[in-house]
Amino acid sequence: MQDRTWGAAARWLPTCWALVLAVLMLGGALGRGFVLTYDMVWVPDLSLGLDALGLGTALPRAVPSDAVVAVLDEVVPGEVLQKLVLLGALVSAGSGAAALCGRGTVARLVAATVFVWNPFVVERLAIGHWPVLVGYGVLPWVLLAGATWRRTGWLPARLAVLLLVGSLSATTGLVTAVAVVAAAAERSRRRWVGLAVLVGAANAPWVASGLLHAGEATSSAVGADVFAPSSREGLLPAPLHFLTLGGVWNAESVPGSRTGVLAVGLTILLVLLAAVALRRGWSSVPVLLRTPLLVCWSVGMVLVVATWALPDATGRLAGTVPGGGLLRDGARMLALAAPLTAVLAGRGADAVVRVFPDTASRTMVALGCVLAPVALMPDAALGLSGRLAAVDYTASYEGAVEALATLPPGDVVLLPFQSYRAPSWNGGRPVLDPLGRYLGRHVVVEDQLVVDGETLAGEDPRAAEVRDGLAAPTPEARAEALRAAGVRLVVVEDVDRVEVPEVAGDTVGEYGELRVVDVGPGAAPPQPTGAWVTAMAVAWAAWASLLLVGMVRLRRARRSNFAQ
């Protein structure tokens, strides 16, 4: 009876430990309000507009993630949903890494720690790439499900849902596709057809929208150098930092511990554990997972090193090949290297612990291995040392929403016409302007970025039209240009030290730092053609069919297990 109790506890221990790590890392992010940091913008009620469906004029960078959130926040409040997503992603990541590692409590706990508490997770949290983290969270489970498919010949019921969750953005869709192909592929044509159908359906919305936007889907070649994996993160050469899963391009997202000797210590620790594992612990890794783990690590490392070493080539690819810009931020591909890194760390720690003959020594060494990654990156705790503090939206936002509800239909432009804000009520932290999502109307947003003094051209033709219109010499001319672009309403925000071009029109109301201006009726906003709507309807139908099939199969599998 005692052995059975310990066995059950040992099974759940990695998941409980992953939950502890997730709560410790998220810290204040789990408090009341929303976490707003760089690209992470959640609002109380996201509308299901043209951009979310891939039918807008902008590239589908948030397809299908925005559509999924827009549907789910009708059931779960956006504030709660954001916390569930972040917490669930990290817990799933840790428990999945433990499952990949095979047997051994120490190995599983160390694998969970390394997979959750690493620079990749911290940096992507700081920069707000939550769909990347969701895909990262299901990556181990995709590998396990793919290996099960290969072993049994039967498609696991959970794989369809895992692929959908792991494909909430273009980059994560590519990472998940590599993982499932590496784990499940075999020589039979039937298997390859099955993989193509699954991967194609899971990624259909962003692929279809990207093809429809192919004319604008090339990116600024300059961006490849700006977004290249960082060579300035710490004391070691960049490739050594890649081994510990660090290298985000944005220096402000790098924790301070990554710039000193602690990062060197983490590198030494992971390299030594990997060396021990390859010599003494590799045989404990399930056979069907060894090749997929190596393939994923190799693909991830090759891509990140290539985009770091050859930014000019990456830039030419992004500037000439539609969709080539997906590879600009090559450090995202480090997600593929994480499963093997965690497994080797776990198996290496298990082998080291077994060297010691007495229980006390084993316990001390095991605790040291489990806690070392946390100790070597302490500023990841408590919401990345306060970076992820949750905040409430200012009351002026709700005032603007109420004002717009009384006005005629029409698209909106936000001034200053810039991508990012650093509002005081958000602690001065930079964030993609949240007002556009909060308003519940279609907003033409600036997609041109300025990074380190470099201006990266955008791709949205409507944004370019608005930008040109705002450059007109007089307020009346600017209003006329906006009307011609299909814009009816302007929301002006009072931002310190930023000059805003005056636009002629009727001031509907002022709400704190916001002023709503009606420039009058003009041209109708552009609408997608029938062909575009049909193409996206087919893509979403494929996506929804995969979701339906996955849910039905999961339900049947659970009933079957319950009956047994």
Coordinates of C-alpha atoms in Angstrom, one line a residue:
M1 CA 0.0 0.0 0.0
Q2 CA 2.9 2.4 0.9
D3 CA 4.6 1.6 -2.4
R4 CA 1.4 2.3 -4.3
T5 CA 1.0 5.7 -2.5
W6 CA 4.6 6.7 -3.2
G7 CA 4.2 5.7 -6.8
A8 CA 1.1 7.9 -7.2
A9 CA 3.0 10.8 -5.5
A10 CA 6.0 10.3 -7.7
R11 CA 3.8 10.5 -10.8
W12 CA 2.3 13.8 -9.8
L13 CA 5.4 15.3 -8.2
P14 CA 6.8 16.8 -11.4
T15 CA 3.4 18.4 -12.3
C16 CA 3.2 19.9 -8.8
W17 CA 6.8 21.1 -9.0
A18 CA 6.0 22.7 -12.4
L19 CA 3.1 24.5 -10.8
V20 CA 5.3 25.8 -8.1
L21 CA 7.8 27.1 -10.6
A22 CA 5.1 28.6 -12.8
V23 CA 3.5 30.5 -9.8
L24 CA 7.0 31.7 -8.6
M25 CA 7.9 32.9 -12.1
L26 CA 4.6 34.6 -12.9
G27 CA 4.3 36.3 -9.5
G28 CA 2.3 39.5 -9.8
A29 CA 1.1 38.5 -13.2
L30 CA -1.4 36.3 -11.4
G31 CA -2.9 39.3 -9.5
R32 CA -5.9 41.4 -10.4
G33 CA -5.7 43.0 -13.8
F34 CA -3.9 42.4 -17.1
V35 CA -0.3 41.8 -17.9
L36 CA 0.8 44.2 -20.7
T37 CA 4.3 43.9 -22.0
Y38 CA 5.5 44.5 -25.5
D39 CA 3.5 42.1 -27.8
M40 CA 1.3 40.7 -25.0
V41 CA -1.9 42.7 -25.2
W42 CA -5.0 41.3 -23.6
V43 CA -8.3 43.2 -23.1
P44 CA -11.5 42.4 -21.3
D45 CA -13.4 41.6 -24.6
L46 CA -11.5 41.2 -27.8
S47 CA -13.7 41.5 -30.9
L48 CA -13.7 39.0 -33.7
G49 CA -12.9 41.4 -36.5
L50 CA -11.5 41.1 -40.0
D51 CA -7.9 41.1 -38.8
A52 CA -8.5 38.3 -36.3
L53 CA -10.1 36.2 -39.1
G54 CA -7.2 36.8 -41.5
L55 CA -9.3 39.0 -43.8
G56 CA -7.9 42.4 -42.9
T57 CA -5.2 44.3 -44.9
A58 CA -2.5 43.6 -42.3
L59 CA -0.4 40.4 -42.4
P60 CA -1.8 37.6 -40.2
R61 CA 0.6 37.8 -37.4
A62 CA -2.0 37.1 -34.8
V63 CA -3.9 34.4 -36.7
P64 CA -5.4 32.2 -35.3
S65 CA -4.5 33.3 -31.8
D66 CA -6.7 36.4 -31.8
A67 CA -9.7 34.6 -33.1
V68 CA -9.3 31.9 -30.5
V69 CA -9.1 34.5 -27.7
A70 CA -12.0 36.4 -29.1
V71 CA -14.2 33.3 -28.9
L72 CA -12.9 32.1 -25.5
D73 CA -13.3 35.4 -23.7
E74 CA -17.0 35.2 -24.4
V75 CA -17.0 32.3 -22.0
V76 CA -14.1 33.2 -19.6
P77 CA -13.3 36.9 -18.8
G78 CA -10.2 38.1 -20.6
E79 CA -8.4 38.9 -17.3
V80 CA -8.9 35.3 -16.0
L81 CA -8.2 33.7 -19.4
Q82 CA -4.8 35.4 -19.7
K83 CA -3.7 34.0 -16.3
L84 CA -5.0 30.5 -17.2
V85 CA -3.2 30.6 -20.5
L86 CA 0.2 31.7 -19.0
L87 CA -0.1 29.4 -16.0
G88 CA -1.3 26.4 -18.1
A89 CA 1.5 26.9 -20.6
L90 CA 4.2 26.7 -18.0
V91 CA 2.7 23.8 -16.1
S92 CA 2.2 21.9 -19.3
A93 CA 5.8 22.6 -20.3
G94 CA 7.2 21.3 -17.0
S95 CA 5.1 18.2 -16.7
G96 CA 5.6 17.4 -20.4
A97 CA 9.4 17.6 -20.1
A98 CA 9.2 15.3 -17.1
A99 CA 7.2 12.8 -19.1
L100 CA 9.8 13.0 -22.0
C101 CA 12.6 12.1 -19.5
G102 CA 11.3 8.6 -18.7
R103 CA 11.7 7.1 -15.3
G104 CA 13.4 8.5 -12.2
T105 CA 12.0 11.1 -9.9
V106 CA 15.2 13.2 -9.9
A107 CA 15.5 13.1 -13.7
R108 CA 11.9 14.2 -14.1
L109 CA 12.2 17.0 -11.6
V110 CA 15.4 18.4 -13.1
A111 CA 14.0 18.1 -16.6
A112 CA 10.9 20.1 -15.5
T113 CA 13.0 22.8 -13.9
V114 CA 15.3 23.2 -16.9
F115 CA 12.3 23.3 -19.3
V116 CA 10.4 25.9 -17.3
W117 CA 13.2 28.0 -15.7
N118 CA 15.4 28.9 -18.6
P119 CA 16.2 32.1 -20.6
F120 CA 13.9 31.2 -23.5
V121 CA 10.8 31.2 -21.3
V122 CA 11.9 34.2 -19.4
E123 CA 12.7 36.3 -22.5
R124 CA 9.6 35.3 -24.3
L125 CA 7.5 36.2 -21.3
A126 CA 9.2 39.6 -21.0
I127 CA 8.7 40.4 -24.7
G128 CA 5.1 39.2 -24.6
H129 CA 5.2 36.2 -27.0
W130 CA 2.5 34.2 -25.3
P131 CA 1.5 32.1 -28.4
V132 CA 5.1 31.0 -28.6
L133 CA 4.9 29.9 -24.9
V134 CA 1.7 28.1 -25.5
G135 CA 3.2 26.2 -28.3
Y136 CA 6.3 25.6 -26.2
G137 CA 4.1 24.2 -23.4
V138 CA 2.6 21.5 -25.6
L139 CA 5.8 20.7 -27.5
P140 CA 6.8 17.7 -25.3
W141 CA 3.3 16.3 -25.5
V142 CA 3.4 16.6 -29.3
L143 CA 6.6 14.6 -29.3
L144 CA 5.1 11.9 -27.0
A145 CA 1.9 11.7 -29.0
G146 CA 3.9 11.4 -32.3
A147 CA 6.0 8.6 -30.8
T148 CA 2.9 6.8 -29.7
W149 CA 1.5 7.1 -33.2
R150 CA 4.6 5.6 -34.6
R151 CA 4.7 2.8 -32.1
T152 CA 1.1 1.7 -32.3
G153 CA 0.1 2.8 -35.8
W154 CA -3.0 4.4 -34.4
L155 CA -3.4 8.2 -34.3
P156 CA -3.6 9.3 -30.7
A157 CA -6.8 11.1 -29.8
R158 CA -5.0 14.0 -28.2
L159 CA -2.7 14.8 -31.1
A160 CA -5.2 16.8 -33.2
V161 CA -5.9 19.1 -30.2
L162 CA -2.2 19.4 -29.4
L163 CA -1.4 20.5 -32.9
L164 CA -4.1 23.2 -32.8
V165 CA -2.9 24.5 -29.5
G166 CA 0.7 24.4 -30.8
S167 CA -0.1 26.3 -33.9
L168 CA -1.6 29.6 -32.6
S169 CA 0.9 31.6 -34.6
A170 CA 3.0 31.1 -37.7
T171 CA 6.3 30.5 -35.9
T172 CA 4.8 28.1 -33.4
G173 CA 3.0 26.3 -36.1
L174 CA 6.3 25.6 -37.8
V175 CA 7.9 24.5 -34.6
T176 CA 5.1 22.1 -33.8
A177 CA 5.1 20.8 -37.4
V178 CA 8.8 20.0 -37.1
A179 CA 8.2 18.2 -33.8
V180 CA 5.3 16.0 -35.0
V181 CA 7.1 15.1 -38.2
A182 CA 10.3 14.2 -36.4
A183 CA 8.3 12.0 -33.9
A184 CA 5.7 10.3 -36.1
A185 CA 7.2 10.1 -39.6
E186 CA 7.9 6.8 -41.2
R187 CA 8.4 5.6 -44.8
S188 CA 4.7 4.7 -45.6
R189 CA 2.9 7.1 -47.9
R190 CA -0.2 6.8 -45.8
R191 CA 1.7 8.3 -42.7
W192 CA 3.0 11.2 -44.7
V193 CA -0.5 11.9 -46.1
G194 CA -1.9 11.8 -42.6
L195 CA 0.8 14.2 -41.3
A196 CA 0.2 16.6 -44.2
V197 CA -3.5 16.7 -43.5
L198 CA -3.0 17.2 -39.7
V199 CA -0.4 19.9 -40.0
G200 CA -2.1 21.6 -42.9
A201 CA -5.4 21.8 -41.1
A202 CA -3.9 23.0 -37.9
N203 CA -2.1 25.8 -39.7
A204 CA -4.7 26.5 -42.4
P205 CA -5.9 30.0 -41.2
W206 CA -2.5 31.7 -41.1
V207 CA -1.2 29.9 -44.2
A208 CA -4.3 30.8 -46.3
S209 CA -4.3 34.4 -45.1
G210 CA -0.5 34.6 -45.8
L211 CA -1.0 33.4 -49.3
L212 CA -3.8 35.9 -49.9
H213 CA -1.4 38.6 -48.6
A214 CA 1.5 37.3 -50.7
G215 CA 1.9 40.6 -52.5
E216 CA 2.7 42.3 -49.1
A217 CA 4.2 39.3 -47.3
T218 CA 7.9 40.3 -47.8
S219 CA 9.5 42.0 -44.9
S220 CA 12.1 44.7 -44.4
A221 CA 15.6 43.3 -45.1
V222 CA 17.0 45.5 -42.4
G223 CA 14.9 43.7 -39.8
A224 CA 16.9 40.5 -40.2
D225 CA 19.9 42.3 -38.6
V226 CA 17.8 43.9 -35.9
F227 CA 15.9 40.8 -35.0
A228 CA 18.9 38.4 -35.3
P229 CA 19.6 36.3 -32.2
S230 CA 21.6 38.5 -29.8
S231 CA 25.4 38.2 -29.6
R232 CA 25.5 40.7 -26.7
E233 CA 23.8 38.5 -24.0
G234 CA 26.5 37.9 -21.4
L235 CA 30.2 37.1 -21.3
L236 CA 30.3 34.0 -23.5
P237 CA 30.1 33.8 -27.3
A238 CA 26.5 33.7 -28.7
P239 CA 26.5 30.0 -29.7
L240 CA 27.3 29.1 -26.1
H241 CA 24.4 31.1 -24.9
F242 CA 22.2 29.3 -27.4
L243 CA 23.1 26.1 -25.6
T244 CA 21.3 27.4 -22.6
L245 CA 18.3 28.6 -24.7
G246 CA 19.1 32.4 -24.5
G247 CA 19.5 34.9 -27.3
V248 CA 16.5 37.1 -27.8
W249 CA 17.1 40.2 -29.9
N250 CA 15.5 42.6 -27.5
A251 CA 18.1 43.6 -24.9
E252 CA 15.4 44.9 -22.5
S253 CA 13.9 41.5 -22.3
V254 CA 17.1 39.9 -21.1
P255 CA 17.2 39.3 -17.3
G256 CA 20.2 40.9 -15.6
S257 CA 21.5 37.5 -14.4
R258 CA 22.2 36.6 -18.0
T259 CA 24.8 39.3 -18.4
G260 CA 27.3 38.0 -15.8
V261 CA 28.9 35.0 -14.2
L262 CA 25.6 33.3 -13.3
A263 CA 24.9 32.8 -17.0
V264 CA 28.4 31.2 -17.3
G265 CA 27.5 28.9 -14.4
L266 CA 24.3 27.8 -16.1
T267 CA 26.1 27.1 -19.3
I268 CA 28.7 25.0 -17.5
L269 CA 26.1 23.1 -15.5
L270 CA 24.0 22.2 -18.5
V271 CA 27.0 21.2 -20.6
L272 CA 28.4 19.0 -17.9
L273 CA 25.0 17.3 -17.2
A274 CA 24.5 16.7 -21.0
A275 CA 28.0 15.2 -21.2
V276 CA 27.2 12.8 -18.3
A277 CA 23.8 11.9 -19.8
L278 CA 25.3 11.1 -23.2
R279 CA 27.8 8.8 -21.6
R280 CA 25.7 7.2 -18.8
G281 CA 22.1 8.1 -19.1
W282 CA 21.1 8.1 -22.8
S283 CA 20.0 4.5 -22.7
S284 CA 17.3 5.5 -20.2
V285 CA 15.7 7.8 -22.8
P286 CA 12.8 5.9 -24.6
V287 CA 14.1 4.6 -27.9
L288 CA 11.3 6.1 -30.0
L289 CA 12.1 9.6 -28.6
R290 CA 15.9 9.6 -29.2
T291 CA 15.9 10.4 -32.9
P292 CA 13.0 13.0 -32.7
L293 CA 14.8 14.8 -29.8
L294 CA 18.1 14.9 -31.8
V295 CA 16.3 16.1 -35.0
C296 CA 14.4 18.9 -33.2
W297 CA 17.6 20.1 -31.4
S298 CA 19.6 20.0 -34.7
V299 CA 16.9 21.9 -36.7
G300 CA 16.5 24.5 -33.9
M301 CA 20.3 25.1 -33.5
V302 CA 21.0 25.2 -37.2
L303 CA 18.3 27.9 -37.7
V304 CA 19.3 30.0 -34.8
V305 CA 23.0 29.9 -35.6
A306 CA 22.3 30.6 -39.3
T307 CA 20.2 33.6 -38.6
W308 CA 22.8 34.9 -36.1
A309 CA 25.8 34.3 -38.4
L310 CA 24.2 35.2 -41.7
P311 CA 21.8 38.1 -41.1
D312 CA 22.3 39.5 -44.6
A313 CA 21.2 36.2 -46.2
T314 CA 18.2 36.1 -43.9
G315 CA 17.4 39.7 -44.8
R316 CA 17.5 38.9 -48.5
L317 CA 15.2 35.9 -47.9
A318 CA 12.8 38.1 -45.9
G319 CA 12.9 40.8 -48.5
T320 CA 12.3 38.7 -51.6
V321 CA 10.4 35.5 -50.5
P322 CA 6.8 36.0 -49.1
G323 CA 6.8 34.6 -45.6
G324 CA 10.6 34.6 -45.3
G325 CA 10.3 37.1 -42.4
L326 CA 9.2 34.2 -40.2
L327 CA 12.9 33.3 -39.8
R328 CA 14.1 36.8 -38.9
D329 CA 13.7 36.2 -35.1
G330 CA 15.7 33.0 -35.3
A331 CA 15.9 32.7 -31.5
R332 CA 12.3 31.6 -31.5
M333 CA 13.5 28.3 -33.0
L334 CA 15.4 27.6 -29.8
A335 CA 12.1 26.1 -28.6
L336 CA 13.0 23.0 -30.7
A337 CA 16.3 22.6 -28.8
A338 CA 14.7 22.8 -25.4
P339 CA 13.3 19.2 -25.2
L340 CA 16.7 17.5 -25.7
T341 CA 18.3 20.1 -23.4
A342 CA 15.9 19.3 -20.6
V343 CA 16.0 15.5 -21.1
L344 CA 19.8 15.5 -21.1
A345 CA 19.9 17.6 -17.9
G346 CA 17.5 15.3 -16.2
R347 CA 19.2 12.1 -17.2
G348 CA 22.6 13.6 -16.4
A349 CA 21.5 14.6 -12.9
D350 CA 20.0 11.1 -12.3
A351 CA 23.4 9.6 -13.3
V352 CA 25.3 11.9 -11.0
V353 CA 23.0 11.2 -8.0
R354 CA 23.5 7.5 -8.4
V355 CA 27.2 7.8 -7.9
F356 CA 26.8 8.6 -4.3
P357 CA 26.2 5.6 -2.0
D358 CA 24.4 7.1 1.0
T359 CA 20.9 8.5 1.0
A360 CA 21.9 11.9 2.6
S361 CA 24.4 12.6 -0.1
R362 CA 22.0 11.6 -2.9
T363 CA 19.3 13.8 -1.4
M364 CA 21.6 16.9 -1.2
V365 CA 23.0 16.4 -4.7
A366 CA 19.5 15.9 -6.1
L367 CA 18.2 19.0 -4.5
G368 CA 21.2 20.9 -5.8
C369 CA 20.5 19.8 -9.4
V370 CA 16.8 20.5 -9.1
L371 CA 17.3 24.0 -7.7
A372 CA 20.5 25.1 -9.5
P373 CA 18.7 26.6 -12.6
V374 CA 16.5 28.7 -10.3
A375 CA 19.5 29.8 -8.3
L376 CA 21.5 30.7 -11.4
M377 CA 18.6 32.9 -12.8
P378 CA 17.0 34.3 -9.6
D379 CA 15.6 37.5 -11.3
A380 CA 13.1 35.3 -13.1
A381 CA 11.2 34.9 -9.9
L382 CA 8.2 37.1 -8.8
G383 CA 7.0 38.1 -12.2
L384 CA 10.5 38.5 -13.7
S385 CA 11.4 40.8 -10.7
G386 CA 8.2 42.8 -11.1
R387 CA 8.2 43.2 -14.9
L388 CA 5.0 41.2 -15.2
A389 CA 2.9 43.2 -12.8
A390 CA -0.8 43.1 -13.6
V391 CA -2.6 46.4 -14.0
D392 CA -6.1 47.8 -14.5
Y393 CA -7.0 49.7 -17.6
T394 CA -7.5 53.4 -17.1
A395 CA -11.1 54.6 -17.0
S396 CA -10.5 56.8 -20.0
Y397 CA -10.5 53.7 -22.2
E398 CA -14.1 52.8 -21.2
G399 CA -15.1 56.4 -21.8
A400 CA -13.8 56.2 -25.3
V401 CA -15.6 53.0 -25.9
E402 CA -18.9 54.4 -24.7
A403 CA -18.4 57.5 -27.0
L404 CA -17.7 55.3 -30.0
A405 CA -20.8 53.3 -29.3
T406 CA -22.9 56.4 -30.0
L407 CA -21.2 57.3 -33.3
P408 CA -21.8 56.0 -36.9
P409 CA -19.9 53.0 -38.1
G410 CA -16.4 53.7 -39.4
D411 CA -12.8 52.7 -39.0
V412 CA -10.6 54.3 -36.4
V413 CA -7.0 55.7 -36.3
L414 CA -5.1 56.2 -33.1
L415 CA -2.8 59.2 -32.7
P416 CA 0.1 59.3 -32.2
F417 CA 0.4 57.0 -35.1
Q418 CA 2.9 54.7 -33.5
S419 CA 3.0 51.0 -32.7
Y420 CA 4.1 51.1 -29.1
R421 CA 3.1 53.0 -26.0
A422 CA 4.6 53.2 -22.5
P423 CA 1.7 54.4 -20.4
S424 CA 2.3 55.6 -16.8
W425 CA -0.6 53.4 -15.6
N426 CA 1.4 50.4 -16.9
G427 CA 4.4 51.4 -14.9
G428 CA 6.0 52.9 -18.0
R429 CA 6.5 49.5 -19.5
P430 CA 6.5 49.4 -23.3
V431 CA 3.5 47.6 -24.9
L432 CA 1.9 47.4 -28.3
D433 CA -0.8 50.1 -28.1
P434 CA -3.7 48.3 -26.3
L435 CA -6.3 50.9 -27.1
G436 CA -6.9 49.5 -30.6
R437 CA -7.9 46.1 -29.2
Y438 CA -9.9 47.7 -26.4
L439 CA -12.2 49.9 -28.6
G440 CA -14.0 47.0 -30.3
R441 CA -13.9 48.7 -33.7
H442 CA -11.6 48.1 -36.7
V443 CA -8.5 50.2 -36.1
V444 CA -5.9 50.9 -38.7
V445 CA -2.6 50.6 -36.8
E446 CA 0.9 51.6 -37.6
D447 CA 3.0 48.6 -38.5
Q448 CA 6.2 50.4 -39.1
L449 CA 8.7 49.8 -36.3
V450 CA 11.6 51.9 -35.0
V451 CA 14.2 49.7 -33.3
D452 CA 17.6 51.1 -32.1
G453 CA 17.1 54.0 -34.5
E454 CA 16.4 51.7 -37.4
T455 CA 13.1 52.2 -39.2
L456 CA 11.6 48.9 -40.4
A457 CA 9.1 49.3 -43.1
G458 CA 5.6 47.9 -42.6
E459 CA 3.6 45.8 -45.0
D460 CA 0.0 47.0 -44.5
P461 CA -1.0 49.2 -47.5
R462 CA -3.8 50.9 -45.4
A463 CA -1.3 51.9 -42.7
A464 CA 0.9 53.4 -45.4
E465 CA -2.0 55.3 -46.8
V466 CA -2.9 56.7 -43.3
R467 CA 0.8 57.6 -42.7
D468 CA 0.9 59.5 -45.9
G469 CA -2.4 61.3 -45.2
L470 CA -1.1 62.4 -41.8
A471 CA 1.9 64.0 -43.5
A472 CA -0.4 66.4 -45.3
P473 CA 0.3 70.1 -44.6
T474 CA -3.0 71.2 -42.9
P475 CA -5.5 69.7 -40.5
E476 CA -8.2 69.9 -43.1
A477 CA -6.0 68.1 -45.7
R478 CA -5.2 65.4 -43.1
A479 CA -8.9 64.9 -42.4
E480 CA -9.7 64.7 -46.1
A481 CA -6.9 62.1 -46.6
L482 CA -8.2 60.0 -43.7
R483 CA -11.8 60.1 -45.1
A484 CA -10.4 59.0 -48.5
A485 CA -8.7 56.1 -46.7
G486 CA -12.0 55.0 -45.2
V487 CA -11.3 56.3 -41.7
R488 CA -14.2 58.1 -39.9
L489 CA -12.9 58.4 -36.3
V490 CA -9.6 59.5 -34.7
V491 CA -8.7 58.9 -31.1
V492 CA -6.0 61.2 -29.9
E493 CA -3.9 60.3 -26.9
D494 CA -1.9 62.8 -25.0
V495 CA 1.5 61.3 -24.8
D496 CA 4.4 63.2 -23.2
R497 CA 7.0 64.6 -25.5
V498 CA 5.3 63.3 -28.7
E499 CA 3.9 65.8 -31.2
V500 CA 0.6 64.8 -32.8
P501 CA -0.6 66.2 -36.1
E502 CA -3.8 68.1 -35.7
V503 CA -6.8 66.6 -37.6
A504 CA -9.8 68.7 -38.4
G505 CA -13.2 67.4 -37.2
D506 CA -15.8 67.5 -34.5
T507 CA -14.5 66.6 -31.0
V508 CA -17.1 64.2 -29.7
G509 CA -15.6 64.1 -26.2
E510 CA -12.5 64.1 -24.0
Y511 CA -11.9 61.3 -21.5
G512 CA -8.8 61.8 -19.5
E513 CA -5.8 61.6 -21.8
L514 CA -8.0 60.6 -24.8
R515 CA -9.9 62.8 -27.2
V516 CA -12.4 61.3 -29.8
V517 CA -12.7 63.2 -33.1
D518 CA -15.2 62.6 -35.9
V519 CA -13.7 63.6 -39.2
G520 CA -16.9 63.0 -41.0
P521 CA -18.1 60.4 -43.6
G522 CA -15.9 59.5 -46.5
A523 CA -15.0 56.5 -48.6
A524 CA -16.2 53.1 -47.4
P525 CA -13.5 51.0 -45.7
P526 CA -12.1 48.3 -48.0
Q527 CA -13.8 44.9 -47.7
P528 CA -12.4 41.5 -48.5
T529 CA -13.5 40.1 -51.9
G530 CA -15.7 37.1 -52.2
A531 CA -12.8 35.0 -53.2
W532 CA -10.9 36.0 -50.1
V533 CA -13.9 35.2 -47.9
T534 CA -14.3 31.8 -49.6
A535 CA -10.7 30.9 -49.2
M536 CA -10.6 31.8 -45.5
A537 CA -13.9 30.1 -44.9
V538 CA -12.4 26.9 -46.3
A539 CA -9.3 27.4 -44.1
W540 CA -11.3 27.9 -41.0
A541 CA -13.5 25.0 -41.8
A542 CA -10.5 22.8 -42.0
W543 CA -9.2 24.1 -38.7
A544 CA -12.6 23.7 -37.0
S545 CA -13.0 20.2 -38.4
L546 CA -9.7 19.2 -36.9
L547 CA -10.8 20.6 -33.6
L548 CA -14.1 18.8 -33.7
V549 CA -12.5 15.5 -34.7
G550 CA -10.0 15.9 -31.9
M551 CA -12.6 16.6 -29.3
V552 CA -14.8 13.7 -30.3
R553 CA -11.9 11.3 -30.3
L554 CA -10.7 12.5 -26.9
R555 CA -14.2 12.0 -25.5
R556 CA -14.4 8.5 -26.9
A557 CA -11.0 7.7 -25.5
R558 CA -12.0 8.8 -22.1
R559 CA -15.2 6.8 -22.2
S560 CA -13.3 3.8 -23.2
N561 CA -10.7 4.2 -20.4
F562 CA -13.5 4.8 -17.9
A563 CA -15.3 1.6 -19.0
Q564 CA -12.2 -0.4 -18.5

